[in-house]
Coordinates of C-alpha atoms in Angstrom, one line a residue:
I1 CA 168.4 168.1 -11.4
E2 CA 171.8 168.4 -10.4
K3 CA 173.2 172.0 -10.0
I4 CA 176.5 173.4 -11.6
L5 CA 178.5 175.9 -10.0
P6 CA 180.6 178.6 -11.5
E7 CA 184.3 177.8 -11.2
E8 CA 184.7 180.9 -8.6
F9 CA 182.4 178.8 -6.2
M10 CA 184.5 175.3 -6.3
K11 CA 185.8 173.3 -3.8
T12 CA 186.8 170.6 -6.0
A13 CA 186.0 169.3 -9.3
N14 CA 183.4 166.6 -9.1
F15 CA 184.0 164.1 -11.7
T16 CA 185.5 160.5 -10.7
R17 CA 187.0 159.8 -14.5
M18 CA 188.9 162.5 -16.7
E19 CA 186.3 162.0 -19.4
D20 CA 183.4 163.5 -17.2
G21 CA 184.8 166.7 -16.5
T22 CA 183.3 170.0 -17.6
K23 CA 184.9 172.9 -18.9
E24 CA 183.9 174.7 -16.3
E25 CA 185.9 172.1 -13.5
Y26 CA 188.7 172.3 -15.9
A27 CA 188.6 175.9 -15.8
F28 CA 188.7 175.8 -12.0
L29 CA 191.7 173.4 -11.8
E30 CA 194.0 175.2 -14.3
P31 CA 195.1 178.2 -11.4
L32 CA 195.8 175.3 -9.3
Y33 CA 198.0 173.3 -11.5
A34 CA 199.7 177.2 -12.1
Q35 CA 200.1 177.3 -8.3
C36 CA 202.2 174.0 -8.0
R37 CA 204.1 175.3 -10.7
N38 CA 205.0 178.2 -9.6
A39 CA 206.0 176.4 -6.4
V40 CA 208.7 174.3 -8.4
P41 CA 211.8 176.3 -7.9
D42 CA 211.4 175.8 -3.8
M43 CA 210.5 172.2 -4.7
L44 CA 214.3 171.9 -6.3
M45 CA 215.5 173.8 -3.7
G46 CA 214.3 171.2 -1.1
L47 CA 215.7 168.4 -3.6
L48 CA 219.1 169.8 -3.6
K49 CA 219.1 170.1 0.1
K50 CA 218.1 166.7 0.9
M51 CA 221.7 165.6 -0.3
Q52 CA 223.0 167.0 3.0
G53 CA 224.4 165.1 5.9
D54 CA 224.7 161.6 4.6
R55 CA 229.0 161.8 2.5
L56 CA 228.2 158.0 1.3
G57 CA 231.4 157.2 1.6
Y58 CA 232.9 160.8 0.3
Q59 CA 234.8 163.3 2.4
I60 CA 231.7 165.1 1.2
D61 CA 227.7 165.7 0.9
R62 CA 226.2 165.9 -2.6
Y63 CA 224.9 168.9 -1.6
E64 CA 228.2 170.1 -0.9
H65 CA 229.2 168.8 -3.9
S66 CA 226.7 170.4 -6.0
L67 CA 227.5 173.9 -4.9
Q68 CA 231.2 173.2 -5.7
A69 CA 229.9 172.0 -9.0
A70 CA 228.2 175.2 -9.3
T71 CA 230.8 177.5 -7.9
R72 CA 233.3 176.2 -10.4
A73 CA 231.3 176.9 -13.4
E74 CA 230.4 180.5 -12.1
R75 CA 234.6 180.7 -12.2
D76 CA 235.2 179.9 -15.1
G77 CA 232.2 181.9 -16.8
A78 CA 229.0 180.2 -17.5
D79 CA 225.8 181.4 -18.1
E80 CA 223.1 181.5 -15.6
E81 CA 221.3 178.6 -17.1
T82 CA 224.4 176.6 -17.4
V83 CA 225.3 177.4 -13.4
V84 CA 222.1 176.2 -12.4
C85 CA 222.4 173.1 -14.0
A86 CA 225.4 172.4 -12.2
L87 CA 224.1 173.1 -9.0
L88 CA 221.0 170.8 -9.8
H89 CA 222.7 168.3 -11.9
D90 CA 222.7 165.7 -9.1
I91 CA 219.3 166.1 -7.3
G92 CA 217.7 163.0 -9.0
D93 CA 220.2 161.3 -6.2
V94 CA 217.3 161.6 -3.9
L95 CA 214.7 160.2 -6.2
A96 CA 216.3 157.4 -8.1
L97 CA 219.6 157.0 -7.6
D98 CA 220.4 154.4 -10.3
N99 CA 219.3 156.7 -13.1
H100 CA 219.9 160.2 -11.2
S101 CA 220.4 162.2 -14.3
Q102 CA 218.1 161.1 -16.5
V103 CA 215.1 161.8 -13.6
A104 CA 217.2 165.0 -13.0
A105 CA 217.2 166.1 -16.5
T106 CA 213.3 164.9 -16.6
I107 CA 212.5 167.6 -14.2
L108 CA 214.8 170.6 -15.0
R109 CA 213.4 170.0 -19.2
P110 CA 210.6 172.1 -19.3
Y111 CA 213.0 175.2 -18.0
I112 CA 216.1 174.8 -19.9
S113 CA 217.9 174.6 -23.5
E114 CA 218.7 171.4 -25.1
H115 CA 221.7 171.8 -24.7
N116 CA 222.1 171.5 -20.9
F117 CA 218.8 168.7 -21.1
W118 CA 221.3 166.8 -23.2
I119 CA 224.5 167.5 -20.6
V120 CA 222.3 166.9 -17.4
K121 CA 220.9 163.3 -18.4
H122 CA 224.1 162.2 -19.9
H123 CA 226.7 163.4 -16.9
G124 CA 226.2 160.2 -14.9
L125 CA 227.5 157.8 -17.9
F126 CA 229.9 160.6 -18.7
Q127 CA 231.6 160.6 -15.3
G128 CA 232.0 156.6 -15.3
Y129 CA 235.3 157.6 -17.5
Y130 CA 236.4 158.4 -14.0
Y131 CA 235.8 155.2 -12.7
F132 CA 234.5 152.3 -14.5
H133 CA 237.5 150.6 -14.8
H134 CA 237.8 150.1 -11.2
M135 CA 234.6 148.6 -11.5
N136 CA 235.3 146.5 -14.6
K137 CA 233.2 148.5 -16.4
D138 CA 233.6 149.9 -19.9
R139 CA 235.1 153.3 -19.1
N140 CA 235.1 154.9 -22.6
I141 CA 231.1 154.1 -22.7
R142 CA 231.1 157.8 -23.2
D143 CA 232.4 157.4 -26.9
S144 CA 229.1 155.7 -28.3
F145 CA 227.8 159.5 -28.3
K146 CA 231.0 160.6 -29.6
D147 CA 229.8 162.0 -32.8
H148 CA 226.9 164.0 -31.0
P149 CA 227.1 167.8 -30.9
H150 CA 226.7 167.8 -27.4
Y151 CA 229.3 165.6 -26.4
Q152 CA 232.4 167.6 -25.7
A153 CA 230.2 170.1 -24.0
C154 CA 228.7 167.0 -21.5
V155 CA 233.2 165.8 -21.4
D156 CA 234.1 169.4 -20.5
F157 CA 230.9 169.4 -17.9
C158 CA 232.6 166.1 -16.1
S159 CA 235.9 167.1 -16.5
Q160 CA 236.6 170.6 -15.6
W161 CA 233.0 170.7 -12.9
D162 CA 231.4 167.4 -11.6
Q163 CA 234.2 164.8 -11.1
Y164 CA 236.5 167.9 -9.8
S165 CA 234.0 168.8 -6.8
F166 CA 234.9 166.6 -4.1
D167 CA 237.0 169.1 -1.9
L168 CA 236.8 169.1 1.3
G169 CA 238.6 172.1 1.6
L170 CA 236.0 174.5 -1.3
N171 CA 235.3 176.6 1.2
I172 CA 231.1 177.9 0.9
N173 CA 229.5 179.6 3.3
R174 CA 225.9 181.5 3.3
V175 CA 226.1 185.3 4.3
G176 CA 223.0 187.7 5.4
G177 CA 219.5 187.3 6.3
P178 CA 216.0 186.8 4.1
L179 CA 218.6 188.2 0.7
A180 CA 221.4 185.7 1.3
V181 CA 224.2 185.0 -0.6
W182 CA 226.9 182.1 -0.8
R183 CA 230.4 183.1 -0.3
I184 CA 233.1 180.9 -1.4
A185 CA 236.4 180.5 -0.9
P186 CA 239.1 178.4 -2.5
P187 CA 240.7 175.5 -1.2
L188 CA 243.2 175.7 2.1
T189 CA 246.0 175.2 0.2
I190 CA 249.2 176.5 2.8
T191 CA 252.3 175.3 4.2
K192 CA 253.2 174.1 7.2
S193 CA 256.1 176.9 6.8
E194 CA 253.8 179.6 6.1
V195 CA 251.5 179.1 8.7
D196 CA 254.8 179.5 11.0
Q197 CA 255.9 182.3 9.0
A198 CA 251.7 184.0 9.5
L199 CA 252.0 183.5 13.1
E200 CA 255.7 185.0 13.5
I201 CA 254.1 188.5 11.6
M202 CA 251.4 188.0 14.0
D203 CA 252.9 188.0 17.2
E204 CA 255.1 190.8 16.0
A205 CA 252.0 192.7 15.1
F206 CA 250.6 192.2 18.6
A207 CA 253.6 192.6 20.6

């Protein structure tokens, strides 16, 4: 006679087909799923960091692009959830480049509003407005969603944050130890004459 152990003594479930699982086995599995769920933030940051390195021909990599998009959203007064969505909107690139928007949106869906889910899901298509015409595609394909309540928000997401964040001059620095923060400075837009004037002032100050 098979002895059924209470879930607190189990190391693995015994069933090989889910239909054969017992109440005790599923009670044993439930907290293990909870542990996986609690690890989601680390997993998301891992996907974000995997975009470091390869610039794919752009001036910056996708990791820096994501930081810039989130920075611009934060500067514009976006709420915390929207800033996080701006930070993570391209994590689908790591898993499925051709439908990265849908992948990112699906991963984030349990944790974000319907509003932001729709924006992340469609941002790739809406980004096409800025370059599809160079690839013999319809740049206005986003207009098929013109009657959707989140249409304009997605247009704004792309125009103000996403398509705008490929700036090699935007300085983003990590500061601190375990409780590190990101220090962000605007792009360096200073003329040669201003540099010369600043050097003259420094020379005088240290003379």
